[in-house]
Amino acid sequence: MSLTADLIRGHTDSIILAHLMEKDSYGYEINKAIQATTGGDYELKEATLYSAFRRLEQAGWISSYWGDATIGARRRYYAITPSGQRFYYQSREEWQHAKRIIDALLP
Amino acid sequence: MSLTADLIRGHTDSIILAHLMEKDSYGYEINKAIQATTGGDYELKEATLYSAFRRLEQAGWISSYWGDATIGARRRYYAITPSGQRFYYQSREEWQHAKRIIDALLP
DNA sequence: CGATATACCTTGACAGGCGAGGTACTGCGC
DNA sequence: GCGCAGTACCTCGCCTGTCAAGGTATATCG
């Protein structure tokens, strides 16, 4: 929801990478998965999602390839790279850290 | 630290309000308090702090008055308003919510 | 045939964070 | 007496991430 959007700002990259840790995926599917795991409480806006893909690919944390487009709309699949995996683990630790800090500051 | 800066983005307002819940305070002191409670792990940049004050005052969540400047540099004190208190409690709940969402998305 | 769902993408505006720079006063050491 | 560190405030302008709005194309179902 829009309520929490500002607070989750900055976590988009990690959230996307988390899904790519499981398996290669594409934009639409990732977004559906996020909605599913949060029970509809959160979703990425398309513009946010695709600008994140561009950012992540430029950083070398993901790579992309076109899926088989013999049927249906073509899909651009993304795969996480080794450095992307390292970045993900690091981001998760930073999240744990940030969480502790914010919890300490909001008594 | 710069590491967590992006992740805490968006929590500046709540963090400031949290300190004003205890007592009226001024910029410099609030920042020192944040550094103290986080053991130096986090600090607000001055520009961030003062732009937040402007934002919060415009929103009617805090009010300001000049402290006694008979000695030392003058201080502008800030006090939280009733609507600011309501906003603070609401923000804290939203943080709990956002925390749950992010935890669910970063397994 | 039109609506809906899938699936992608771009543009441009906006807001928050912050580096860099500035002001002014006090107290300390040399 | 002078410079420096600490206290305390403030502004300007850039950068980055988000997202509303708009666009494209295909498959399915009634």
Coordinates of C-alpha atoms (C1' of nucleotides) in Angstrom, one line a residue:
Chain A
M1 CA 0.0 0.0 0.0
S2 CA 1.0 3.6 -0.4
L3 CA 1.1 3.9 3.4
T4 CA 4.2 1.8 3.7
A5 CA 5.7 2.7 0.3
D6 CA 7.9 5.4 1.7
L7 CA 9.3 3.2 4.4
I8 CA 10.2 0.4 2.0
R9 CA 11.8 2.9 -0.3
G10 CA 15.4 1.7 -0.7
H11 CA 14.6 -2.0 -0.3
T12 CA 13.4 -2.5 -3.9
D13 CA 16.7 -3.9 -5.1
S14 CA 17.1 -6.4 -2.3
I15 CA 13.5 -7.5 -2.7
I16 CA 14.0 -8.2 -6.4
L17 CA 17.3 -10.0 -5.8
A18 CA 15.7 -12.1 -3.1
H19 CA 13.3 -13.5 -5.7
L20 CA 16.1 -14.1 -8.2
M21 CA 18.0 -16.1 -5.6
E22 CA 15.3 -18.8 -5.9
K23 CA 15.1 -18.9 -9.7
D24 CA 15.4 -16.8 -12.8
S25 CA 12.3 -14.8 -13.3
Y26 CA 10.7 -11.9 -15.1
G27 CA 9.2 -8.6 -14.1
Y28 CA 5.6 -9.5 -14.1
E29 CA 6.1 -12.7 -12.2
I30 CA 8.3 -11.1 -9.6
N31 CA 5.6 -8.5 -8.9
K32 CA 2.9 -11.1 -8.6
A33 CA 5.1 -13.0 -6.2
I34 CA 5.6 -10.0 -4.0
Q35 CA 1.8 -9.4 -3.9
A36 CA 1.3 -13.0 -3.0
T37 CA 3.9 -13.2 -0.2
T38 CA 2.7 -10.0 1.4
G39 CA -1.0 -10.9 1.0
G40 CA -1.5 -7.9 -1.2
D41 CA -0.1 -5.5 1.3
Y42 CA 2.7 -4.5 -1.0
E43 CA 3.4 -4.3 -4.7
L44 CA 6.1 -2.6 -6.8
K45 CA 4.9 -0.1 -9.3
E46 CA 5.9 -1.0 -12.8
A47 CA 8.0 2.0 -13.4
T48 CA 9.9 1.4 -10.1
L49 CA 10.4 -2.3 -11.1
Y50 CA 11.8 -1.6 -14.5
S51 CA 14.0 1.2 -13.4
A52 CA 15.3 -1.1 -10.7
F53 CA 16.1 -3.8 -13.3
R54 CA 18.1 -1.3 -15.3
R55 CA 20.0 -0.2 -12.2
L56 CA 20.7 -3.7 -11.1
E57 CA 21.9 -4.8 -14.6
Q58 CA 24.2 -1.8 -14.9
A59 CA 25.6 -2.6 -11.6
G60 CA 26.3 -6.2 -12.8
W61 CA 24.1 -7.8 -10.1
I62 CA 21.7 -9.3 -12.6
S63 CA 21.8 -10.4 -16.3
S64 CA 18.9 -10.7 -18.7
Y65 CA 17.9 -12.9 -21.6
W66 CA 14.7 -13.2 -23.7
G67 CA 12.6 -16.1 -22.9
D68 CA 10.9 -18.3 -25.5
A69 CA 8.3 -16.1 -27.1
T70 CA 6.7 -18.8 -29.2
I71 CA 3.4 -18.2 -27.3
G72 CA 2.1 -15.3 -25.4
A73 CA 3.9 -12.0 -24.8
R74 CA 7.6 -12.1 -24.8
R75 CA 9.3 -12.2 -21.4
R76 CA 12.7 -10.8 -20.4
Y77 CA 14.1 -13.1 -17.8
Y78 CA 16.6 -12.0 -15.3
A79 CA 19.2 -14.0 -13.5
I80 CA 21.3 -13.0 -10.5
T81 CA 25.0 -13.0 -10.9
P82 CA 27.6 -14.1 -8.3
S83 CA 28.4 -10.5 -7.4
G84 CA 24.6 -10.0 -7.1
Q85 CA 24.4 -12.9 -4.7
R86 CA 27.1 -11.3 -2.6
F87 CA 25.4 -8.0 -2.7
Y88 CA 22.1 -9.7 -1.6
Y89 CA 23.6 -11.3 1.4
Q90 CA 25.3 -8.0 2.4
S91 CA 22.0 -6.1 1.9
R92 CA 20.2 -8.6 4.1
E93 CA 22.7 -8.0 6.9
E94 CA 22.4 -4.3 6.5
W95 CA 18.7 -4.6 6.8
Q96 CA 19.1 -6.4 10.1
H97 CA 21.4 -3.7 11.2
A98 CA 19.1 -0.9 10.1
K99 CA 16.2 -2.6 11.8
R100 CA 18.0 -2.6 15.1
I101 CA 18.9 1.0 14.7
I102 CA 15.4 2.2 13.9
D103 CA 13.9 0.0 16.6
A104 CA 16.3 1.7 19.0
L105 CA 15.3 5.1 17.8
L106 CA 11.5 4.6 17.9
P107 CA 10.8 3.5 21.5
Chain B
M1 CA 26.8 5.6 8.6
S2 CA 26.5 5.8 4.8
L3 CA 25.8 2.0 4.8
T4 CA 22.4 2.3 6.3
A5 CA 21.5 5.7 5.1
D6 CA 19.4 4.5 2.2
L7 CA 17.5 2.1 4.4
I8 CA 16.7 4.6 7.0
R9 CA 15.6 7.1 4.3
G10 CA 12.0 8.0 5.1
H11 CA 12.3 7.5 8.9
T12 CA 13.9 10.8 9.6
D13 CA 10.7 12.4 10.6
S14 CA 9.7 9.7 13.0
I15 CA 13.1 9.6 14.6
I16 CA 13.0 13.3 15.3
L17 CA 9.5 13.2 16.6
A18 CA 10.5 10.3 18.9
H19 CA 13.0 12.5 20.6
L20 CA 10.5 15.4 20.9
M21 CA 8.1 13.0 22.6
E22 CA 10.4 13.0 25.6
K23 CA 11.0 16.7 25.8
D24 CA 11.5 19.9 23.8
S25 CA 14.8 19.9 22.1
Y26 CA 16.9 21.5 19.5
G27 CA 18.7 20.3 16.4
Y28 CA 22.2 19.8 17.7
E29 CA 21.0 18.0 20.8
I30 CA 18.7 15.7 18.9
N31 CA 21.5 14.7 16.6
K32 CA 23.9 14.0 19.5
A33 CA 21.2 11.9 21.1
I34 CA 20.8 9.8 18.0
Q35 CA 24.5 9.2 17.8
A36 CA 24.5 8.3 21.5
T37 CA 21.6 5.8 21.4
T38 CA 22.9 4.1 18.3
G39 CA 26.5 4.0 19.6
G40 CA 27.7 6.2 16.7
D41 CA 26.2 3.9 14.1
Y42 CA 23.9 6.5 12.8
E43 CA 23.7 10.3 12.6
L44 CA 21.5 12.7 10.7
K45 CA 23.3 15.0 8.3
E46 CA 22.7 18.6 9.3
A47 CA 21.1 19.5 5.9
T48 CA 18.8 16.5 6.4
L49 CA 17.9 17.5 9.9
Y50 CA 17.1 21.1 9.2
S51 CA 15.1 20.3 6.1
A52 CA 13.1 17.9 8.2
F53 CA 12.4 20.5 10.8
R54 CA 11.0 22.8 8.1
R55 CA 8.9 20.0 6.7
L56 CA 7.6 19.0 10.1
E57 CA 6.7 22.5 11.1
Q58 CA 4.9 23.2 7.9
A59 CA 2.9 20.0 8.4
G60 CA 2.0 21.3 11.9
W61 CA 3.6 18.4 13.7
I62 CA 6.1 20.5 15.6
S63 CA 6.3 24.1 16.7
S64 CA 9.5 26.2 17.4
Y65 CA 10.6 28.9 19.7
W66 CA 14.0 30.6 20.4
G67 CA 15.7 29.5 23.6
D68 CA 17.4 31.8 26.1
A69 CA 20.5 33.0 24.2
T70 CA 22.1 34.9 27.1
I71 CA 25.1 32.6 26.8
G72 CA 26.5 30.6 23.9
A73 CA 25.0 30.2 20.5
R74 CA 21.2 30.7 20.2
R75 CA 19.1 27.6 20.1
R76 CA 15.9 27.0 18.3
Y77 CA 13.8 24.7 20.4
Y78 CA 11.2 22.4 18.9
A79 CA 8.1 21.0 20.6
I80 CA 5.8 18.3 19.3
T81 CA 2.1 19.2 18.8
P82 CA -0.9 17.0 19.5
S83 CA -1.3 16.2 15.9
G84 CA 2.4 15.5 15.8
Q85 CA 2.0 13.0 18.6
R86 CA -0.8 11.3 16.7
F87 CA 1.4 11.2 13.6
Y88 CA 4.2 9.7 15.6
Y89 CA 2.1 6.8 17.0
Q90 CA 0.8 6.1 13.5
S91 CA 4.3 6.2 12.1
R92 CA 5.5 3.7 14.6
E93 CA 2.7 1.3 13.7
E94 CA 3.5 1.7 10.1
W95 CA 7.1 0.9 10.8
Q96 CA 6.0 -2.3 12.5
H97 CA 4.0 -3.1 9.5
A98 CA 6.8 -2.3 7.0
K99 CA 9.2 -4.4 9.1
R100 CA 7.0 -7.4 8.8
I101 CA 6.6 -6.9 5.0
I102 CA 10.3 -6.5 4.4
D103 CA 11.2 -9.5 6.7
A104 CA 8.7 -11.6 4.7
L105 CA 10.3 -10.5 1.4
L106 CA 14.0 -11.1 2.4
P107 CA 14.1 -14.7 3.5
Chain C
dC1 C1' -15.1 -8.0 -31.7
dG2 C1' -14.1 -6.0 -27.4
dA3 C1' -12.5 -6.7 -22.8
dT4 C1' -9.2 -8.7 -19.8
dA5 C1' -4.9 -10.5 -18.6
dT6 C1' -0.2 -11.0 -19.7
dA7 C1' 4.1 -8.6 -20.6
dC8 C1' 7.2 -5.0 -21.7
dC9 C1' 8.9 0.0 -21.8
dT10 C1' 9.7 5.4 -21.5
dT11 C1' 9.1 10.1 -20.1
dG12 C1' 9.1 13.7 -16.8
dA13 C1' 8.0 15.4 -12.4
dC14 C1' 8.7 15.2 -7.5
dA15 C1' 10.6 14.6 -2.8
dG16 C1' 14.1 13.4 0.4
dG17 C1' 19.0 13.1 1.5
dC18 C1' 23.1 15.5 1.7
dG19 C1' 27.8 17.7 0.2
dA20 C1' 29.5 22.1 0.3
dG21 C1' 29.5 26.2 2.0
dG22 C1' 28.4 30.1 5.2
dT23 C1' 27.4 32.7 9.9
dA24 C1' 28.2 33.6 14.9
dC25 C1' 29.5 32.8 19.7
dT26 C1' 32.5 30.6 23.7
dG27 C1' 36.4 28.7 25.9
dC28 C1' 40.9 26.7 25.7
dG29 C1' 45.9 26.5 25.0
dC30 C1' 50.0 28.8 23.5
Chain D
dG1 C1' 46.0 38.2 21.6
dC2 C1' 45.2 34.6 18.3
dG3 C1' 44.0 30.5 16.4
dC4 C1' 41.3 26.4 16.9
dA5 C1' 37.8 23.3 18.4
dG6 C1' 33.2 23.0 19.8
dT7 C1' 28.4 24.6 19.9
dA8 C1' 24.6 26.1 17.1
dC9 C1' 22.2 27.6 13.2
dC10 C1' 21.1 28.0 8.1
dT11 C1' 20.9 27.7 2.6
dC12 C1' 21.9 26.2 -2.2
dG13 C1' 21.9 22.9 -5.6
dC14 C1' 22.7 18.2 -7.1
dC15 C1' 21.6 13.3 -7.1
dT16 C1' 18.8 9.4 -6.7
dG17 C1' 14.7 6.6 -6.3
dT18 C1' 9.7 6.5 -6.8
dC19 C1' 5.9 6.6 -9.6
dA20 C1' 1.8 8.6 -12.5
dA21 C1' 0.8 8.6 -17.0
dG22 C1' 1.2 7.1 -21.2
dG23 C1' 2.5 3.7 -24.9
dT24 C1' 3.2 -1.2 -27.4
dA25 C1' 1.9 -6.2 -28.5
dT26 C1' -0.1 -10.9 -27.9
dA27 C1' -3.5 -14.6 -26.2
dT28 C1' -8.0 -15.9 -24.4
dC29 C1' -12.7 -15.8 -23.4
dG30 C1' -17.5 -14.6 -23.9

